[in-house]
Amino acid sequence: MTQRIYYTEPYRRAFDAKVLTATAAGDRLHVTLDQTTFYPTSGGQPYDTGTLGGAAVVDVVDNDDGTITHVVSGSLKLGDVVSGEIDWARRFDHMQQHTGQHVLSAAFDRLFGVRTESFHMGQLSSTIDLAREVTATEVARAEDDANRVVWEDRPVTIRFVTAEEAASMGMRKESGRTGTLRLIDVQEYDLSACGGTHVDRTGAIGIIAIGSVEKFKGGSRVEFLCGGRALERFRLWKGALSSMQKHLSVPPTDMAASIERMQVDAKAAQRNIRAFQEKLAGHEAMMLLSRGSSVIVQALEGWDPQGLKAIAVAATAANPAAEVVLFTATNPAQVVIARGASSTIDASAVLKNLAAKFGGKGGGKPDLAQGGGLSAPIQELVTYAKTLLS
Ligand SMILES: [Zn+2]
C-alpha cells in the first residue's frame, strides 16, 4: 500500500518518501514509495507530473494492490529517502476541472434528474456523458446553476465514511465499493464518492463554461472548460474573432450573416463565370475546327476540366468526324477526350492508354472520357495522344 497524501491534503505539493521498490523498465525506472502526493491516472483524471529525487516523473499508475507506480526518467536507489514535488500548475488545472465536473453533473442531476454516466478529462477540455439527450435550454439552465454554486464559493470537504453510512446519506450516484468510502461534499449541492483531487472551495473553479454538446450513445456528450481552461478558450476565440473582424469589418454578432452574404455572392459570380465559359468554349471550339483537321490534340492554357469538356462537346457537336483530346496546361495534367457521332475511336480506351503510360486515373464512355493525374511535360502528352488517334 502507498499512503496517498492527496486523499487528505490535495493542496500539498512537496513530500519526502522512502523508495520501497525500484525496477528498471527499458530506459525508465518503476518506483513505489511508502507515501506520495502524485495522483495516478484514475476516475477520468490524468496523472500528475513532477520530480522525484531530482528525476522527472513521466507517468503515474494506480495498481490493483493499492500501490502507486511512479514511472521515472532517472535513477533512484532502493531504501533512499527522496523528495518529491508535483507540477502544481498541471495539478491545480486538474482540480479545477474535476471539481467543476462534480458541480456540473450535480446541476444536471438536481434540475432534470439526468445522470452522468462517465467523465473524461482531456488535454484541452473535458466531457461528461449524460444518460439522456438534453436540450439547449436544459444545458443553459444547468450551466447557470452550476456557476451560481461556483460564485457562492461553497466549501468542498473530504469525508471518510463506511459504505453503510454512505447508503443513507443521499449520494448523487451510489458507489459499488465496500469498506471506507471517500466522499467529496460540495456543501448542500453534491455528495459523491471520489478518489480524485478537488479544490477546497467552489470559488476556485472560477467558471464552468460549456462548449459543444453532441448526441452520444442515446444521451448527450457535454464538453466543458473550467477556470484557466475557459480563459484559454476565450483568448483563442477572441484571437480568431478579431482576425475575422479584420477581413469582414463587421462586429462578431454580424459575422455569420456577413459570411452567408459572401457565399451567396460567390455562388452568383461562379454561375456567371460558367455562363461566360460556355460561350467562350463555343468560340474556342470553332477556332480549333477552323484549322481544317478533325483531329484536335492539344493543351489549352487557362481552362479547367469543365471548360475543356464544354469545348470538346461543342467541337464534336459541330463536326461529327471530330476526335478531340484536350489537356489542361498543368503538370500533372487533366484531360478530356471526346468523339463525334461518325468517329469510331473509343475515348475511354484512349484515356486508359494515357493513364497506363503517365499515371493518373479517370473514366467515361466511348464518346466522352475525363481523367487527371497525368504526370509528364505537356508536349510529351500531346505527342503520345496523337499516336493513339492515328
Ligand atoms: Zn471527483
XYZ file of C-alpha atoms and ligand atoms in Angstrom:
391
model
C 0.000 0.000 0.000
C 1.173 3.501 -0.791
C -0.167 6.180 1.522
C -1.953 8.709 -0.655
C -1.208 12.137 0.746
C -3.510 13.781 -1.803
C -6.514 11.981 -0.259
C -6.411 14.303 2.750
C -4.107 17.110 1.566
C -4.897 17.855 -2.077
C -3.040 21.188 -1.859
C 0.246 19.591 -0.758
C 2.883 19.911 -3.488
C 6.082 18.520 -1.897
C 6.833 15.498 0.260
C 9.571 13.121 1.374
C 9.215 9.371 0.945
C 11.147 6.135 1.111
C 11.815 4.129 -2.068
C 10.228 0.703 -1.477
C 10.809 -0.805 -4.930
C 12.754 0.376 -7.989
C 12.511 -1.770 -11.118
C 14.181 -0.983 -14.429
C 11.810 -0.963 -17.433
C 13.690 -0.062 -20.601
C 15.250 3.343 -20.064
C 12.720 4.099 -17.333
C 12.511 3.177 -13.681
C 9.297 1.989 -11.988
C 9.299 3.243 -8.416
C 6.958 2.669 -5.491
C 7.108 4.722 -2.301
C 5.700 4.483 1.216
C 3.727 7.687 0.537
C 3.119 10.120 -2.314
C 1.324 13.255 -3.446
C 1.474 12.072 -7.080
C -2.008 11.330 -8.394
C -2.204 8.220 -10.617
C -4.458 8.217 -13.698
C -7.911 7.121 -12.497
C -11.557 8.161 -12.359
C -11.254 10.272 -15.517
C -8.413 12.402 -14.089
C -4.906 12.175 -15.620
C -1.726 11.586 -13.592
C 0.473 14.236 -12.045
C 3.903 15.034 -13.386
C 6.816 16.494 -11.428
C 10.114 15.379 -9.960
C 11.188 12.627 -7.602
C 14.727 12.760 -6.175
C 15.576 15.178 -8.973
C 14.356 12.778 -11.686
C 11.363 13.536 -13.919
C 8.119 11.658 -13.202
C 6.606 10.913 -16.639
C 3.672 8.676 -15.678
C 1.891 7.542 -12.510
C -0.047 4.276 -12.407
C -2.625 3.026 -9.895
C -2.066 -0.672 -9.127
C -4.682 -3.230 -8.045
C -2.763 -3.984 -4.841
C -3.134 -0.399 -3.607
C 0.378 0.713 -4.538
C 1.217 3.539 -6.909
C 3.925 3.178 -9.549
C 5.914 6.293 -10.435
C 7.464 5.967 -13.880
C 10.696 7.890 -13.559
C 13.246 9.047 -16.076
C 16.421 8.938 -13.959
C 17.964 6.794 -11.253
C 16.786 6.231 -7.670
C 18.060 3.678 -5.180
C 16.116 1.232 -3.085
C 15.776 2.395 0.520
C 16.662 6.024 -0.279
C 14.577 8.780 1.193
C 13.751 11.100 -1.687
C 11.967 14.440 -2.053
C 9.131 14.690 -4.497
C 7.310 17.672 -5.950
C 4.367 17.739 -8.309
C 3.873 20.149 -11.228
C 1.418 22.378 -9.431
C 0.036 24.213 -12.476
C -0.966 20.896 -14.036
C -2.431 19.533 -10.786
C -4.392 22.696 -9.985
C -5.853 22.670 -13.503
C -6.984 19.076 -12.904
C -8.501 20.093 -9.550
C -10.468 22.901 -11.212
C -11.783 20.634 -13.979
C -12.592 17.758 -11.615
C -14.437 19.845 -9.037
C -16.246 21.652 -11.851
C -17.353 18.272 -13.128
C -18.916 17.373 -9.762
C -20.839 20.660 -9.717
C -21.942 20.446 -13.363
C -23.032 16.802 -13.048
C -24.939 17.709 -9.880
C -26.668 20.572 -11.725
C -27.974 18.245 -14.469
C -28.993 15.731 -11.807
C -30.732 18.205 -9.483
C -32.534 20.224 -12.177
C -33.535 17.488 -14.593
C -32.768 14.134 -12.953
C -30.194 13.381 -15.672
C -27.374 11.125 -14.555
C -23.736 11.434 -15.565
C -22.562 8.090 -16.947
C -18.906 8.932 -17.399
C -16.317 11.689 -17.188
C -13.193 12.247 -19.230
C -10.599 14.957 -18.742
C -8.772 15.685 -21.977
C -5.766 17.902 -22.584
C -7.773 20.914 -23.715
C -11.294 20.260 -22.475
C -13.306 17.679 -20.566
C -16.540 15.845 -21.263
C -19.350 14.260 -19.306
C -21.686 11.737 -20.909
C -25.295 12.210 -19.822
C -27.808 9.355 -19.685
C -30.307 11.101 -21.935
C -30.243 13.774 -24.607
C -30.527 17.263 -23.170
C -31.970 20.341 -24.874
C -30.137 23.625 -25.411
C -32.388 25.213 -22.760
C -31.536 22.498 -20.239
C -27.836 22.936 -20.976
C -28.063 26.699 -20.403
C -30.011 26.255 -17.155
C -27.562 23.667 -15.808
C -24.653 25.929 -16.763
C -26.296 28.864 -14.949
C -26.998 26.850 -11.810
C -23.503 25.336 -11.735
C -21.937 28.812 -11.991
C -24.231 30.133 -9.264
C -22.748 27.458 -6.981
C -19.225 28.419 -8.124
C -19.808 32.088 -7.336
C -21.393 31.289 -3.950
C -17.912 29.976 -3.060
C -19.199 26.969 -1.138
C -16.821 24.776 0.889
C -15.783 21.475 -0.681
C -14.899 18.998 2.031
C -13.465 15.492 2.121
C -15.148 12.922 4.371
C -14.430 9.283 5.055
C -17.418 7.071 5.905
C -18.315 3.394 5.800
C -20.306 2.090 2.830
C -23.259 1.524 5.197
C -23.164 5.116 6.422
C -22.910 6.391 2.858
C -26.012 4.450 1.805
C -28.259 6.707 3.903
C -26.534 9.991 3.035
C -28.172 10.690 -0.298
C -25.233 10.477 -2.676
C -25.692 11.547 -6.305
C -24.510 8.172 -7.557
C -24.421 5.001 -5.459
C -20.924 3.608 -5.066
C -20.208 -0.047 -5.771
C -17.298 -0.016 -3.322
C -17.248 -1.623 0.102
C -15.303 -0.615 3.197
C -14.301 3.001 3.690
C -15.547 5.497 1.125
C -14.008 8.884 0.409
C -16.786 11.404 -0.136
C -16.475 14.813 -1.774
C -19.052 17.144 -0.293
C -19.940 20.325 -2.169
C -21.901 21.995 0.611
C -25.631 21.354 0.219
C -25.228 20.669 -3.505
C -23.373 17.443 -4.240
C -22.161 14.391 -2.381
C -20.135 11.892 -4.398
C -17.699 9.093 -3.681
C -14.491 10.013 -5.495
C -10.757 9.381 -5.215
C -9.710 12.424 -7.237
C -8.282 15.784 -6.271
C -10.549 18.794 -5.821
C -10.325 22.465 -4.867
C -11.402 23.324 -1.314
C -13.992 25.970 -2.229
C -16.162 26.155 -5.338
C -14.941 29.711 -5.976
C -11.569 28.262 -7.011
C -13.255 26.598 -10.005
C -13.560 30.146 -11.381
C -16.128 29.447 -14.063
C -17.766 26.451 -15.731
C -18.244 27.047 -19.450
C -19.997 24.507 -21.661
C -18.574 24.057 -25.152
C -20.042 21.612 -27.632
C -22.988 19.283 -26.948
C -23.247 16.183 -29.142
C -25.503 13.149 -29.312
C -23.683 10.184 -27.835
C -24.919 6.618 -27.177
C -28.542 7.667 -26.738
C -27.552 10.545 -24.459
C -25.505 13.713 -24.744
C -21.764 14.271 -24.592
C -21.211 17.669 -22.987
C -17.853 19.392 -23.363
C -16.913 21.849 -20.630
C -13.999 24.014 -19.506
C -13.349 25.307 -16.014
C -11.228 28.142 -14.668
C -7.971 28.611 -16.555
C -9.094 26.459 -19.476
C -12.167 28.629 -20.006
C -9.900 31.684 -20.067
C -7.592 29.962 -22.597
C -10.545 29.122 -24.843
C -11.824 32.683 -24.536
C -8.422 34.003 -25.664
C -8.347 31.549 -28.565
C -11.792 32.608 -29.766
C -11.038 36.274 -29.191
C -7.967 35.938 -31.418
C -9.911 34.065 -34.094
C -12.768 36.565 -33.978
C -10.551 39.635 -34.172
C -8.662 38.274 -37.188
C -12.002 37.509 -38.857
C -13.146 41.008 -37.989
C -10.178 42.438 -39.902
C -11.372 40.651 -43.044
C -15.098 41.173 -42.607
C -15.168 44.622 -40.990
C -18.325 43.797 -39.035
C -18.872 43.126 -35.312
C -18.830 39.454 -34.218
C -22.619 39.330 -33.941
C -22.946 40.159 -37.675
C -20.239 37.767 -38.893
C -22.479 34.799 -39.678
C -24.812 36.947 -41.798
C -21.824 38.570 -43.486
C -20.278 35.204 -44.407
C -23.648 33.973 -45.668
C -23.935 37.011 -47.968
C -20.406 36.422 -49.261
C -21.266 32.807 -50.029
C -24.374 33.827 -51.964
C -22.329 36.408 -53.911
C -19.586 33.885 -54.635
C -22.106 31.377 -55.984
C -23.661 34.005 -58.248
C -20.213 35.010 -59.512
C -19.390 31.363 -60.164
C -22.607 30.927 -62.173
C -21.680 33.995 -64.265
C -18.197 32.655 -64.922
C -19.659 29.309 -66.008
C -22.053 31.041 -68.392
C -19.217 33.058 -69.954
C -17.053 29.963 -70.111
C -19.773 28.076 -72.024
C -19.991 30.887 -74.578
C -16.231 31.148 -74.885
C -15.977 27.360 -75.233
C -18.205 27.505 -78.323
C -15.901 30.109 -79.903
C -12.779 28.163 -78.928
C -14.241 25.000 -80.497
C -14.981 26.810 -83.751
C -11.449 28.213 -83.813
C -9.902 24.770 -83.291
C -12.067 23.268 -86.065
C -11.310 26.171 -88.424
C -7.732 24.893 -88.753
C -9.172 22.214 -91.037
C -8.306 18.983 -89.198
C -10.969 16.918 -87.454
C -8.305 15.505 -85.129
C -7.587 18.021 -82.375
C -4.963 17.198 -79.756
C -3.592 19.972 -77.609
C -3.192 21.628 -74.227
C -5.163 24.785 -73.577
C -3.847 27.424 -71.212
C -6.285 28.859 -68.662
C -9.023 26.245 -68.946
C -10.205 23.904 -66.214
C -11.558 20.397 -66.985
C -15.136 21.643 -67.040
C -14.229 24.267 -69.650
C -12.271 21.713 -71.707
C -15.300 19.449 -71.645
C -17.525 22.264 -72.936
C -15.070 22.904 -75.803
C -14.823 19.202 -76.681
C -18.593 18.746 -76.618
C -19.126 21.855 -78.784
C -16.481 20.706 -81.286
C -17.847 17.158 -81.648
C -21.402 18.505 -81.974
C -20.323 20.835 -84.773
C -18.251 18.227 -86.595
C -19.417 14.561 -86.305
C -15.995 13.399 -87.547
C -14.125 15.294 -84.809
C -11.805 13.449 -82.412
C -10.725 15.735 -79.593
C -8.132 15.309 -76.831
C -7.681 18.398 -74.685
C -5.276 18.736 -71.764
C -5.051 21.360 -69.045
C -1.705 23.186 -69.270
C -0.627 21.773 -65.905
C 1.630 19.000 -64.626
C 0.070 16.674 -63.578
C -2.439 17.361 -66.333
C -6.149 16.710 -66.593
C -7.651 15.537 -69.845
C -10.942 15.423 -71.721
C -11.421 13.079 -74.688
C -14.473 13.246 -76.972
C -15.510 11.920 -80.363
C -18.193 12.984 -82.860
C -21.045 10.711 -83.929
C -19.280 9.382 -87.043
C -15.911 8.715 -85.407
C -15.119 5.175 -84.254
C -12.407 5.842 -81.648
C -13.056 4.763 -78.070
C -12.489 7.770 -75.783
C -12.305 5.680 -72.602
C -9.733 3.372 -74.244
C -7.613 6.399 -75.165
C -7.828 7.563 -71.547
C -6.796 4.111 -70.265
C -3.761 4.168 -72.562
C -2.756 7.624 -71.361
C -3.160 6.635 -67.708
C -1.192 3.428 -68.259
C 1.747 5.428 -69.624
C 1.649 8.579 -67.487
C -0.194 7.536 -64.316
C -3.449 9.076 -63.131
C -6.996 7.907 -63.334
C -10.424 8.721 -64.692
C -13.368 7.207 -66.510
C -16.030 7.678 -69.114
C -17.748 6.200 -72.125
C -16.619 5.571 -75.723
C -17.849 9.029 -76.803
C -16.602 11.061 -73.798
C -13.989 10.388 -71.136
C -12.299 12.503 -68.466
C -9.264 11.941 -66.278
C -6.465 13.530 -64.331
C -3.103 12.998 -62.677
C -1.155 12.528 -65.921
C 2.432 13.272 -64.924
C 4.510 14.368 -67.901
C 5.501 17.524 -69.775
C 2.598 18.724 -71.932
C 4.416 18.163 -75.229
C 5.020 14.536 -74.352
C 1.326 14.023 -73.549
C 0.244 15.650 -76.808
C 2.708 13.645 -78.923
C 1.671 10.367 -77.374
C -2.071 11.144 -77.586
C -1.654 11.817 -81.318
C -0.226 8.332 -81.844
C -3.297 6.861 -80.107
C -5.663 8.519 -82.592
C -3.822 7.665 -85.799
Zn -14.034 13.875 -8.070
